[in-house]
Short mmCIF file of C-alpha atoms and ligand atoms in Angstrom, two decimals:
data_model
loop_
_atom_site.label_atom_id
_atom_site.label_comp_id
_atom_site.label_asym_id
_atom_site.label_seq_id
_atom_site.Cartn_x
_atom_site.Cartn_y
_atom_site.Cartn_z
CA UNK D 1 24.01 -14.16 -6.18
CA UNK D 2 23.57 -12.27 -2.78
CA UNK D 3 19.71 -13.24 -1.30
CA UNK D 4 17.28 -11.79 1.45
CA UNK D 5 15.15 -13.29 3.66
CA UNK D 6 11.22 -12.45 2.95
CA UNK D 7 8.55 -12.65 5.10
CA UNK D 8 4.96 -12.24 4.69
CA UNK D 9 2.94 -12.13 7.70
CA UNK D 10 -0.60 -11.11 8.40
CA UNK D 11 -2.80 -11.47 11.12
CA UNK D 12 -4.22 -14.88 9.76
CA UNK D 13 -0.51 -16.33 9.54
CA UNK D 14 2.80 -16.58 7.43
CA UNK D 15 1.76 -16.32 3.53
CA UNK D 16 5.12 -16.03 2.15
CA UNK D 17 8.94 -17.33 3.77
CA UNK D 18 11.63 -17.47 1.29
CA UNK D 19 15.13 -16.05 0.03
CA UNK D 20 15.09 -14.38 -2.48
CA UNK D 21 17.06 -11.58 -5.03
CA UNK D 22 15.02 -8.63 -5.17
CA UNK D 23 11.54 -7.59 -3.52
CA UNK D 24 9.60 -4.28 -5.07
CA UNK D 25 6.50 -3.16 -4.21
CA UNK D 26 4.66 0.18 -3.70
CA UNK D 27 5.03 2.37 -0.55
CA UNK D 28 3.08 5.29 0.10
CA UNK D 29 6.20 7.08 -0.51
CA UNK D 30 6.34 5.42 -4.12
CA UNK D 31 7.97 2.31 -6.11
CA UNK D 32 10.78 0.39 -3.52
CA UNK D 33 13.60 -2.10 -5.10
CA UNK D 34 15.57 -4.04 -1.71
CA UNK D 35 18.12 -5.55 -2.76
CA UNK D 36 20.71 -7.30 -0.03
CA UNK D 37 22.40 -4.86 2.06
CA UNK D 38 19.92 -2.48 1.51
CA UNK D 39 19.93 -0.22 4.75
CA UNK D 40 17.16 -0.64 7.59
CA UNK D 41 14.28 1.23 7.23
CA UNK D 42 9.99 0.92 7.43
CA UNK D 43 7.65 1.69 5.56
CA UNK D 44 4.27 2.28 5.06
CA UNK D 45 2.58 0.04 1.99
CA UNK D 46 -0.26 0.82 -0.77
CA UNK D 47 -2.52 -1.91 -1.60
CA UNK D 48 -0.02 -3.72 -4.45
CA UNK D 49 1.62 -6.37 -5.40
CA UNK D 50 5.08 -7.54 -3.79
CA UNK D 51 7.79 -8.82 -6.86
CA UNK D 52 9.44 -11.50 -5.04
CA UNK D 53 12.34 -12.17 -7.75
CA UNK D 54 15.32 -14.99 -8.09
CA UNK D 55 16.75 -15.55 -11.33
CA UNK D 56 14.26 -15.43 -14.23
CA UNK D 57 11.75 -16.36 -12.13
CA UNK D 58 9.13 -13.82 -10.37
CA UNK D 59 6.46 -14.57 -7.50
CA UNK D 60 3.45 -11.99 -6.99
CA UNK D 61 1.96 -11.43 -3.65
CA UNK D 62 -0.82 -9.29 -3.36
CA UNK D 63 -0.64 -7.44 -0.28
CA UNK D 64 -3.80 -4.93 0.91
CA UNK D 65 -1.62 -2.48 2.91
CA UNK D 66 0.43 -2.82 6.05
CA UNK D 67 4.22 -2.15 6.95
CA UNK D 68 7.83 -3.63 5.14
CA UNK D 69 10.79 -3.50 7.65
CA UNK D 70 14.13 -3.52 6.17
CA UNK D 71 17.07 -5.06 7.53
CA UNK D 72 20.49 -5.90 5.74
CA UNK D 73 19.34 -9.53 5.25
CA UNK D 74 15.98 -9.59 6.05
CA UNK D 75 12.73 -8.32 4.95
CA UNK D 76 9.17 -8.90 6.93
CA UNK D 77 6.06 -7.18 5.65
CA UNK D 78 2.79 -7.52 7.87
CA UNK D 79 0.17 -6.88 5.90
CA UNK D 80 -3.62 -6.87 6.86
CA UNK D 81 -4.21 -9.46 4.16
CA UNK D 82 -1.79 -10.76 1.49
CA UNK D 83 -2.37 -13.36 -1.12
CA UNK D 84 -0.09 -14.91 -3.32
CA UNK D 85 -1.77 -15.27 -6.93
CA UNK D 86 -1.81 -19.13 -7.07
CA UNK D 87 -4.21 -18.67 -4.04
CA UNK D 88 -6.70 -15.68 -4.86
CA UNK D 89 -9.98 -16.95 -5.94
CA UNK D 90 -10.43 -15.03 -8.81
CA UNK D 91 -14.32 -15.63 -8.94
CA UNK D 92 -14.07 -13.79 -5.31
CA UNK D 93 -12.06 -11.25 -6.46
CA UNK D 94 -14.30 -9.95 -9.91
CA UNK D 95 -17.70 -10.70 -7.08
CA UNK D 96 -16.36 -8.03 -4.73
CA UNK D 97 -15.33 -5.61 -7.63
CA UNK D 98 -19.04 -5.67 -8.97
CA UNK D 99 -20.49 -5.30 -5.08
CA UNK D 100 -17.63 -2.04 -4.46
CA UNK D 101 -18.65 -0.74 -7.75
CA UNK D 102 -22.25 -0.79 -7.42
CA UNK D 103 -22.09 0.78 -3.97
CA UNK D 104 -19.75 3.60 -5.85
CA UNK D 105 -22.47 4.28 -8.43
CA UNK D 106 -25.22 4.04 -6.49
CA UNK D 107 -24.51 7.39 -4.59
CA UNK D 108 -26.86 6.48 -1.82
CA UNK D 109 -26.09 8.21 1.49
CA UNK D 110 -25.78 5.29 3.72
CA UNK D 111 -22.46 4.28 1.62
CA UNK D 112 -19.37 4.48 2.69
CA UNK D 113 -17.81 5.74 -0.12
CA UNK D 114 -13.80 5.42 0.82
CA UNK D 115 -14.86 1.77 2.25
CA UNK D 116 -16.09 0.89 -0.94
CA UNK D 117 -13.09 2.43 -3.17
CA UNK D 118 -10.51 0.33 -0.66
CA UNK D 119 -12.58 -2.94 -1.28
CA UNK D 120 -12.88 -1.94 -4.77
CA UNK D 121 -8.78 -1.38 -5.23
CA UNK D 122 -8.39 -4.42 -2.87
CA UNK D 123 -10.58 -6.54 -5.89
CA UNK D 124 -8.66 -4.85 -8.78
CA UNK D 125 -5.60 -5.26 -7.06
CA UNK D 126 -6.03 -9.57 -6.27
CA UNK D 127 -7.40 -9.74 -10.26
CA UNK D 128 -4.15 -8.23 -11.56
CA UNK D 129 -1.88 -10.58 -9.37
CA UNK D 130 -3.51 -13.77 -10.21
CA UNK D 131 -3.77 -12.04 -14.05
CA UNK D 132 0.23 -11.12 -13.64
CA UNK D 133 -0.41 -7.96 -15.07
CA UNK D 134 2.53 -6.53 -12.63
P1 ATP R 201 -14.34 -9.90 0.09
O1 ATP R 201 -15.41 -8.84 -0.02
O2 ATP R 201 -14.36 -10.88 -1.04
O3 ATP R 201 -14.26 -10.54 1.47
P2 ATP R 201 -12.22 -8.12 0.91
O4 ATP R 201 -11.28 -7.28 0.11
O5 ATP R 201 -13.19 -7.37 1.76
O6 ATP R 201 -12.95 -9.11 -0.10
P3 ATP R 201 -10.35 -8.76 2.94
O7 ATP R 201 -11.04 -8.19 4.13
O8 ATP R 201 -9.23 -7.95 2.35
O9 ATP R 201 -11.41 -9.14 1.81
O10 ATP R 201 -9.76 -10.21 3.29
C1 ATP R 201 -10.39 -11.12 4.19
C2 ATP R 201 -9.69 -12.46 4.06
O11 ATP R 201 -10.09 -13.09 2.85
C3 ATP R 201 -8.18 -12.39 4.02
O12 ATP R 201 -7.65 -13.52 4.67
C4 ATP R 201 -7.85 -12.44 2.52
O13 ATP R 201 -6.57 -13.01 2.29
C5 ATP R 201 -8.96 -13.34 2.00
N1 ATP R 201 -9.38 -13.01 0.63
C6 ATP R 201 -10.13 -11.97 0.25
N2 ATP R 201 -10.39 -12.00 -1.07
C7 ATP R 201 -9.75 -13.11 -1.54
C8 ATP R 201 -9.62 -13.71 -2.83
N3 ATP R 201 -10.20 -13.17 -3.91
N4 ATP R 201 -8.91 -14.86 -2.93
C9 ATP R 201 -8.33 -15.41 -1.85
N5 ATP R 201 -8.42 -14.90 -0.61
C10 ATP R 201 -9.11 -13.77 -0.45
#
């Protein structure tokens, strides 16, 4: 079976080196599938989860945004923050989806509401991961 090279960068350091079969995740554009060969392109990411599969097996990364660049062989995302979900503190995670939706609810002025919904889809996002629910 044909692999690619994936990297996950951010601006902490490399989260995520390894070949694998298939990547998917969400661009803004909508669901991607890279398989080898797949022609060069970049694009924009949600907040999602990156399928990292080989075989039977699948790997989930959550990833809180940033850019996947395409190449035959080779496929780097840099990504503001990316997790995979062995290492998302899931305690964290639930923590800073009570605090977003607090500040949601509250309605008070001083809130910055479209902060608070990316923290809050950032939370929601890391619980699913380290839940698999991809
Ligand atoms: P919090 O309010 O808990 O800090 P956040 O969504 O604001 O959450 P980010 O700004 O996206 O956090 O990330 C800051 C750093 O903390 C990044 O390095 C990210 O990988 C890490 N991080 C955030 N939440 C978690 C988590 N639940 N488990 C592991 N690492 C996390």
């Amino acid at each position: 079976m044909k692999t690619l090279k994936v990297s996950i960068v951010t601006p902490d350091g490399p989260v995520y080196d390894s070949n694998v079969e298939m990547v998917s995740t969400k661009a803004q554009s909508g669901e991607l599938g890279i398989l080898p060969g797949h022609i060069p392109m970049v694009a924009p990411l949600q907040i999602g989860a990156v399928r990292l599969k080989n075989g039977n097996n699948t790997e989930l990364v959550a990833v809180s945004g940033g850019f996947l660049e395409v190449r035959p062989e080779q496929v780097t995302i840099l990504a503001q923050s990316a997790e995979k979900a062995e290492s998302i503190d899931i305690e964290r995670a639930k923590e800073a989806k009570s605090r977003a939706e607090g500040r949601i609810q509250s309605n008070q002025p001083e809130v910055d509401r479209v902060r608070a919904e990316l923290a809050l889809r950032r939370a929601i996002n890391r619980i699913n991961v380290f839940e698999h629910r991809f």
